[in-house]
Each structure stands twice: as C-alpha cells, then as structure tokens.
PDB file of C-alpha atoms in Angstrom:
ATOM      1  CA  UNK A   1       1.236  20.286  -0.158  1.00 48.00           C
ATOM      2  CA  UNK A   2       0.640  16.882   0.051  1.00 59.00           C
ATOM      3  CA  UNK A   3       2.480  14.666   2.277  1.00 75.00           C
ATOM      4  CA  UNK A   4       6.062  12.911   0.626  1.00 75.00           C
ATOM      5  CA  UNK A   5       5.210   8.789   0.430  1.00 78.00           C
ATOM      6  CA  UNK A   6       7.910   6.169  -0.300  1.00 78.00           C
ATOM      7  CA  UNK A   7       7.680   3.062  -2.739  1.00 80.00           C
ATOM      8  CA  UNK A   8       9.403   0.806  -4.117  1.00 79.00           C
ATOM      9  CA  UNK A   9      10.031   1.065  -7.983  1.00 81.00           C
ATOM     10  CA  UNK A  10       7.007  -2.029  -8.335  1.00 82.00           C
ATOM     11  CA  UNK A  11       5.139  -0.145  -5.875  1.00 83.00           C
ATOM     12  CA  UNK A  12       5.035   3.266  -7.960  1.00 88.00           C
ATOM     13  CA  UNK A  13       4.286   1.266 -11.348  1.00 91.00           C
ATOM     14  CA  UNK A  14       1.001  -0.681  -9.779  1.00 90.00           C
ATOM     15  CA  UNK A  15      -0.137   2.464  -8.967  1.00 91.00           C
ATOM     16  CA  UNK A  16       0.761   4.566 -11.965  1.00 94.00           C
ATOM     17  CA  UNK A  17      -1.439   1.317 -13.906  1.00 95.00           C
ATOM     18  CA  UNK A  18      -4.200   1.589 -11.388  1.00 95.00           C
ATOM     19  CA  UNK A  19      -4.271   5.361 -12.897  1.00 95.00           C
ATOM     20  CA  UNK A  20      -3.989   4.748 -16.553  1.00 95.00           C
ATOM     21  CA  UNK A  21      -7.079   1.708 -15.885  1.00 96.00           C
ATOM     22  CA  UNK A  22      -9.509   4.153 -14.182  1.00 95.00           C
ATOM     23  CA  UNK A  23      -8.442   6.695 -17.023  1.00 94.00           C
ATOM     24  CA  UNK A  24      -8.235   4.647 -20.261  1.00 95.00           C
ATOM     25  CA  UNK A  25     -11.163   1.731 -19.260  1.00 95.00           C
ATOM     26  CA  UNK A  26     -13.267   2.697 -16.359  1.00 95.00           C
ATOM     27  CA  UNK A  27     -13.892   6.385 -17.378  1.00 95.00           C
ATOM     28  CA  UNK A  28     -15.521   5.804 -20.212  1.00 95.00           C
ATOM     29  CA  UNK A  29     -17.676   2.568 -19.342  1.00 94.00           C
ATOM     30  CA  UNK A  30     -19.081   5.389 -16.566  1.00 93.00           C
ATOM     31  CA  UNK A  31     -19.615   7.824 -19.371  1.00 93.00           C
ATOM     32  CA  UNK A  32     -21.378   5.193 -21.586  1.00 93.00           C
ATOM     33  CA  UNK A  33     -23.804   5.060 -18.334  1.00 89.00           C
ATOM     34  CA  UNK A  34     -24.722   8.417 -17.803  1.00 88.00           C
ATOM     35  CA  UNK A  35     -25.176   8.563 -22.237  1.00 88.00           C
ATOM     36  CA  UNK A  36     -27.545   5.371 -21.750  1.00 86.00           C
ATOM     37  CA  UNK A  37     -29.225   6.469 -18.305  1.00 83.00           C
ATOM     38  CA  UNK A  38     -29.982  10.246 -20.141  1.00 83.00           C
ATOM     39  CA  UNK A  39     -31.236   8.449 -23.088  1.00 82.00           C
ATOM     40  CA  UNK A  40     -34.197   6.937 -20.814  1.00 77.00           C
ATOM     41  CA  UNK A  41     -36.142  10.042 -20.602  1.00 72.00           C
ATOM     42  CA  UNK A  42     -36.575  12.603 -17.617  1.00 69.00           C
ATOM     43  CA  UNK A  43     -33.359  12.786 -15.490  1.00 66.00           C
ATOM     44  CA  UNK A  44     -35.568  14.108 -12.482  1.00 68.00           C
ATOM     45  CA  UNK A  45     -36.888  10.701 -11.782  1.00 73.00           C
ATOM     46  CA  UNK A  46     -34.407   8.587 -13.489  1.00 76.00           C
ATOM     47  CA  UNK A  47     -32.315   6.187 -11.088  1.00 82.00           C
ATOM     48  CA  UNK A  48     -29.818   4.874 -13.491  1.00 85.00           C
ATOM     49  CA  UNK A  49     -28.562   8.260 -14.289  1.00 85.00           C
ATOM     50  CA  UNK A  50     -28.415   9.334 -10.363  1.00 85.00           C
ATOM     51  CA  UNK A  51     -26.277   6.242  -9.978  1.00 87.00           C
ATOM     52  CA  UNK A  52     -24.315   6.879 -12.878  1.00 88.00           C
ATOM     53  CA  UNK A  53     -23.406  10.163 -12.103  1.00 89.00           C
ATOM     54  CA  UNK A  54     -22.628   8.793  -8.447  1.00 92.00           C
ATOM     55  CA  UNK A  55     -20.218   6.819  -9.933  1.00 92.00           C
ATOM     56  CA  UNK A  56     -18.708   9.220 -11.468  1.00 94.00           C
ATOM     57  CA  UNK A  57     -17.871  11.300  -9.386  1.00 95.00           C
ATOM     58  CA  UNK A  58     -16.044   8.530  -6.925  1.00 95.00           C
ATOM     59  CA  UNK A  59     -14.245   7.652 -10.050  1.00 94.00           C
ATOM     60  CA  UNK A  60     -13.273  11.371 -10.575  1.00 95.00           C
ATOM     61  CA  UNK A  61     -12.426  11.691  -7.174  1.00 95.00           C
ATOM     62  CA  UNK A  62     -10.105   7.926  -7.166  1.00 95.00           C
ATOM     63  CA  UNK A  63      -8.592   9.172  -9.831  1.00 94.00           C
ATOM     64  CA  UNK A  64      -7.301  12.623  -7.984  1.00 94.00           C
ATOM     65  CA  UNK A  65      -6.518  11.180  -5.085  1.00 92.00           C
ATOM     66  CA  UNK A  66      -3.878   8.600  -6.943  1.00 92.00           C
ATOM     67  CA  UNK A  67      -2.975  11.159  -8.916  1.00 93.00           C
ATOM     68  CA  UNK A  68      -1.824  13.486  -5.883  1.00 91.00           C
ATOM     69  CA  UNK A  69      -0.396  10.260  -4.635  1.00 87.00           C
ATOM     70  CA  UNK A  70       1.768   9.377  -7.563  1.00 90.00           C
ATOM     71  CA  UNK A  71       3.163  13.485  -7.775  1.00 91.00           C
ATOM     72  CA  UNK A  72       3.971  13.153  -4.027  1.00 86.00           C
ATOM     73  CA  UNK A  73       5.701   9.992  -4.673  1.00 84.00           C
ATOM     74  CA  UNK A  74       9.450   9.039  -3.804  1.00 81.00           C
ATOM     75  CA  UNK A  75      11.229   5.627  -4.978  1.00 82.00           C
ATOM     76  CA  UNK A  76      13.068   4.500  -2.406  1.00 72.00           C
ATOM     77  CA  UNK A  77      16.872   3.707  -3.546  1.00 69.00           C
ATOM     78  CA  UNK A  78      17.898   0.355  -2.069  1.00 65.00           C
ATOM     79  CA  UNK A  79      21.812   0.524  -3.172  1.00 65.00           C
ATOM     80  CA  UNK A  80      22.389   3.021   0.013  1.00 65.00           C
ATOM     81  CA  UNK A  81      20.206   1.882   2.287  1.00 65.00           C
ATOM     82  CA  UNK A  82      22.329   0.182   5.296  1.00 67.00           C
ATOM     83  CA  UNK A  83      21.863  -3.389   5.594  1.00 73.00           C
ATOM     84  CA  UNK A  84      23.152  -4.215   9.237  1.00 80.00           C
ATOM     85  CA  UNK A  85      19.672  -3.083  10.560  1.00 87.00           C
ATOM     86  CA  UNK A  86      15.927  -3.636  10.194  1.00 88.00           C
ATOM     87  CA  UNK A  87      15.197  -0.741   7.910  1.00 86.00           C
ATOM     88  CA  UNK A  88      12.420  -0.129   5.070  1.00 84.00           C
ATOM     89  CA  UNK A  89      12.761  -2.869   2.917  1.00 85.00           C
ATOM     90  CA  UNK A  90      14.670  -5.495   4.784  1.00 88.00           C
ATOM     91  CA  UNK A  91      13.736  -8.652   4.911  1.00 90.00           C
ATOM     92  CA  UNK A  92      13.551  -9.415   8.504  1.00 93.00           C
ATOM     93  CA  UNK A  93      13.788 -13.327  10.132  1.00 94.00           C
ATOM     94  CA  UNK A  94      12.654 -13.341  13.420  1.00 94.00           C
ATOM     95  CA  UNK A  95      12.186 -16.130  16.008  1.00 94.00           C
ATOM     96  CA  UNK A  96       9.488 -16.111  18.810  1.00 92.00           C
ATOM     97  CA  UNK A  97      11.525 -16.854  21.885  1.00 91.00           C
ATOM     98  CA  UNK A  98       8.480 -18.864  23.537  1.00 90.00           C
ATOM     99  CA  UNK A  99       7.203 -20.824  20.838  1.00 92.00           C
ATOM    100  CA  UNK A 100      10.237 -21.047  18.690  1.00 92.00           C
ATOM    101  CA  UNK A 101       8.096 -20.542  15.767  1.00 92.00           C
ATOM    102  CA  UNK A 102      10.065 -18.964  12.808  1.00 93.00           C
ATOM    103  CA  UNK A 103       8.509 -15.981  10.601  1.00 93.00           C
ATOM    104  CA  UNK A 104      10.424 -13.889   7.980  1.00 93.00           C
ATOM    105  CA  UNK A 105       8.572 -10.478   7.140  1.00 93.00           C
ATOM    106  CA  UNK A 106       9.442  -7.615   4.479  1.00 91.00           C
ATOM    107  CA  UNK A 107       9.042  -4.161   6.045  1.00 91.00           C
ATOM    108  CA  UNK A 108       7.615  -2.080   3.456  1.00 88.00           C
ATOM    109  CA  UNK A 109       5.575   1.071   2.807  1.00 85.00           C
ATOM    110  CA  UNK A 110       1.978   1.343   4.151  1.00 84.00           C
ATOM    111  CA  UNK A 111       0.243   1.259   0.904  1.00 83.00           C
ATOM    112  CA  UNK A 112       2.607  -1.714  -0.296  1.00 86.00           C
ATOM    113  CA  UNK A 113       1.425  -4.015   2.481  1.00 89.00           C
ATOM    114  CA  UNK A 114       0.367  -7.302   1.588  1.00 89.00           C
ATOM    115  CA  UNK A 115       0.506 -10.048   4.438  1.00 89.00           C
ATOM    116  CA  UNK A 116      -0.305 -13.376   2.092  1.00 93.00           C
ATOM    117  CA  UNK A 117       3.281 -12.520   0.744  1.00 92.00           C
ATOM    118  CA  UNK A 118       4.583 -11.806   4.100  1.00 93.00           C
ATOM    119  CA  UNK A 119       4.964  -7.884   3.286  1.00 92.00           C
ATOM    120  CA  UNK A 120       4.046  -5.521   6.938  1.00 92.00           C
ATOM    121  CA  UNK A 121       3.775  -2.064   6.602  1.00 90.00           C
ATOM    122  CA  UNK A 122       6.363  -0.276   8.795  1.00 87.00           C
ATOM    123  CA  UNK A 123       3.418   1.027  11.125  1.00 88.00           C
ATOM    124  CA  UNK A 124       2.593  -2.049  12.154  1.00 91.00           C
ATOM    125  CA  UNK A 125       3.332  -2.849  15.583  1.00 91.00           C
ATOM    126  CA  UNK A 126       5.296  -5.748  14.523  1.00 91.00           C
ATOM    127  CA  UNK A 127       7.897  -3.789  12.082  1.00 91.00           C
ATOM    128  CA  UNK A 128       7.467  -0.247  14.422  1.00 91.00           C
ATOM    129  CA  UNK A 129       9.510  -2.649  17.467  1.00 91.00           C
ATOM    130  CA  UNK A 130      12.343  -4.139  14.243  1.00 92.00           C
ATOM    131  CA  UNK A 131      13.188  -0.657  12.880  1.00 89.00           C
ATOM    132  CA  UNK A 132      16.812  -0.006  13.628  1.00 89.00           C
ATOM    133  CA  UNK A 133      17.375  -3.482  15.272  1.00 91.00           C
ATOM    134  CA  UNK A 134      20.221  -5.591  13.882  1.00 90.00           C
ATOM    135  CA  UNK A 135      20.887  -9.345  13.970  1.00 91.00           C
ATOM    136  CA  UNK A 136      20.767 -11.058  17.613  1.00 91.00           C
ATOM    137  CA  UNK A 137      18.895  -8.178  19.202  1.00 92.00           C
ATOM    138  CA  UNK A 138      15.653  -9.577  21.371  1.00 93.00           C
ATOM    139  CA  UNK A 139      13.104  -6.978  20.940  1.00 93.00           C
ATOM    140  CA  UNK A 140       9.863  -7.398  22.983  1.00 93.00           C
ATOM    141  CA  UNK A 141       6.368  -6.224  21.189  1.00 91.00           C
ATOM    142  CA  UNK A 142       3.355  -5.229  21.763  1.00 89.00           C
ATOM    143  CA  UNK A 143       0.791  -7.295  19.547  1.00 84.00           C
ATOM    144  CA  UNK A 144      -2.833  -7.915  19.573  1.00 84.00           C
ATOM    145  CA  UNK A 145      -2.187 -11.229  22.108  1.00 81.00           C
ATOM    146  CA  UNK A 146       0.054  -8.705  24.420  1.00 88.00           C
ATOM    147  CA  UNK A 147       3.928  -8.511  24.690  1.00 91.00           C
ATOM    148  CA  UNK A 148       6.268 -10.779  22.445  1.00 91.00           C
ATOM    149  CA  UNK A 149       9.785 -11.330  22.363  1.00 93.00           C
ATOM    150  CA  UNK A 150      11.586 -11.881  19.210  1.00 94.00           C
ATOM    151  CA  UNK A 151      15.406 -12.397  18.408  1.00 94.00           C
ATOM    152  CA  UNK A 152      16.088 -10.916  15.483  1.00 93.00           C
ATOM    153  CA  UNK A 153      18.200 -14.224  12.673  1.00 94.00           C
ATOM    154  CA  UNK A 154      18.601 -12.261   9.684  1.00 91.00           C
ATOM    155  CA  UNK A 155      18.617  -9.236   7.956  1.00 90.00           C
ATOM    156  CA  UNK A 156      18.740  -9.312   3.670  1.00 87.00           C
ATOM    157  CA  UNK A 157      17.265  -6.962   0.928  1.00 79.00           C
ATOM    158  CA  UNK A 158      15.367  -8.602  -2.120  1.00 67.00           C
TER     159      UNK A 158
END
C-alpha cells in the first residue's frame, strides 16, 4: 500500500489538474506521434516512432505514479490543528540571533515546497528544528553554513 501523504486542499487540486493535463492534452499529442512516426514506413529503423513510444511510456508511467499519489492522499484540516506551536502549516517568523536578519517561512508538505514564496518542506533542516516550538523559544540548527540560532516571533496559519 502506498505510503499516506498530506496536502493542503490547493495542494491536492494542482495535482489532481496535473492529472487531468497529462490525461486530456498530453496523451493524445503522444498518440498523434506514434500514428505519424508508424505512418513513415518500417518501425525497425524508424527513430521517431522509438522516441515516441519512449515517451509514452514516461507519460504512462507520470500518470500512475500521480495517480497512486492522489488515492494515497490526505487534506490536512487546518480548523484543529493547534496554533501555539510550529506545526504543518504555520507560518513561522523567525529571527537570526547573530545577524538579526528577519525571515518568515510556511512549513508545508514535501511536494508543496516552493521557496520563491517562502514555502519549506517540513524535512528541511530548517522546519525539522521549528516543529513543536512555540513563540520565544531559541532553537539552534543545523544548516548548510553550520549551526544557527533562531528565536522563534510568531506563529499564524494562512
């Protein structure tokens, strides 16, 4: 059985459209290939349709693998999730206690990560040392240019 993943209600809709787009548009532009590659003559020497048929079958196989994804899924339900601690989707303000510098992430699920909009997956080293923290805690991490300390500001939900 596959393993349970958590989302947010957004998160579970980009990927149910991701689905429907490699079913409904890029499925049959790859079947259009192999029609036009098989039309070219011998298939034993014929590149397009090798290619083709390539593609297909890492379509095929995209498309199970978000499939098994989206059965597997869970939506996570925000309303009873406790906001006095860094949890799955809190928005966390933290303050680097050396440089003073000010950064607010959203700890969310791995495949909802998205650092331009200040989104960390919860296995990141960053939001593995907030989990369970609460405002005012100092919490010291381990990051790429070594150990950090961070005092934890504030703690919302979008």
């Amino acid at each position: 059985m596959a393993e349970i993943e958590y989302f947010t209600q957004a998160g579970l809709q980009k990927l149910k459209d991701e689905l429907d787009r490699l079913i409904l548009v890029e499925r049959p532009k790859v079947v259009q290939a192999i029609a036009e590659a098989r039309d070219k003559g011998d298939l034993s020497e014929n590149a397009e349709y090798d290619a083709a048929k390539e593609a297909q079958q890492h379509l095929e196989m995209k498309i199970v693998e978000l499939q098994q994804l989206i059965m597997s899924a869970r939506v996570l339900d925000e309303s009873k999730m406790d906001t006095s601690k860094a949890l799955l989707l809190s928005t966390v303000k933290i303050k680097n206690m050396k440089t003073n510098a000010i950064m607010s992430y959203t700890l969310v699920p791995e495949k909802e990560a998205d650092l331009k909009n200040h989104k960390i997956s919860v296995t990141s080293p960053i939001a593995k040392g907030l989990l369970g923290k609460s405002v005012g805690d100092q919490v010291e991490i381990q990051v790429p240019a070594g150990k950090v300390m961070f005092e934890i500001i504030e703690i919302t939900r979008q």
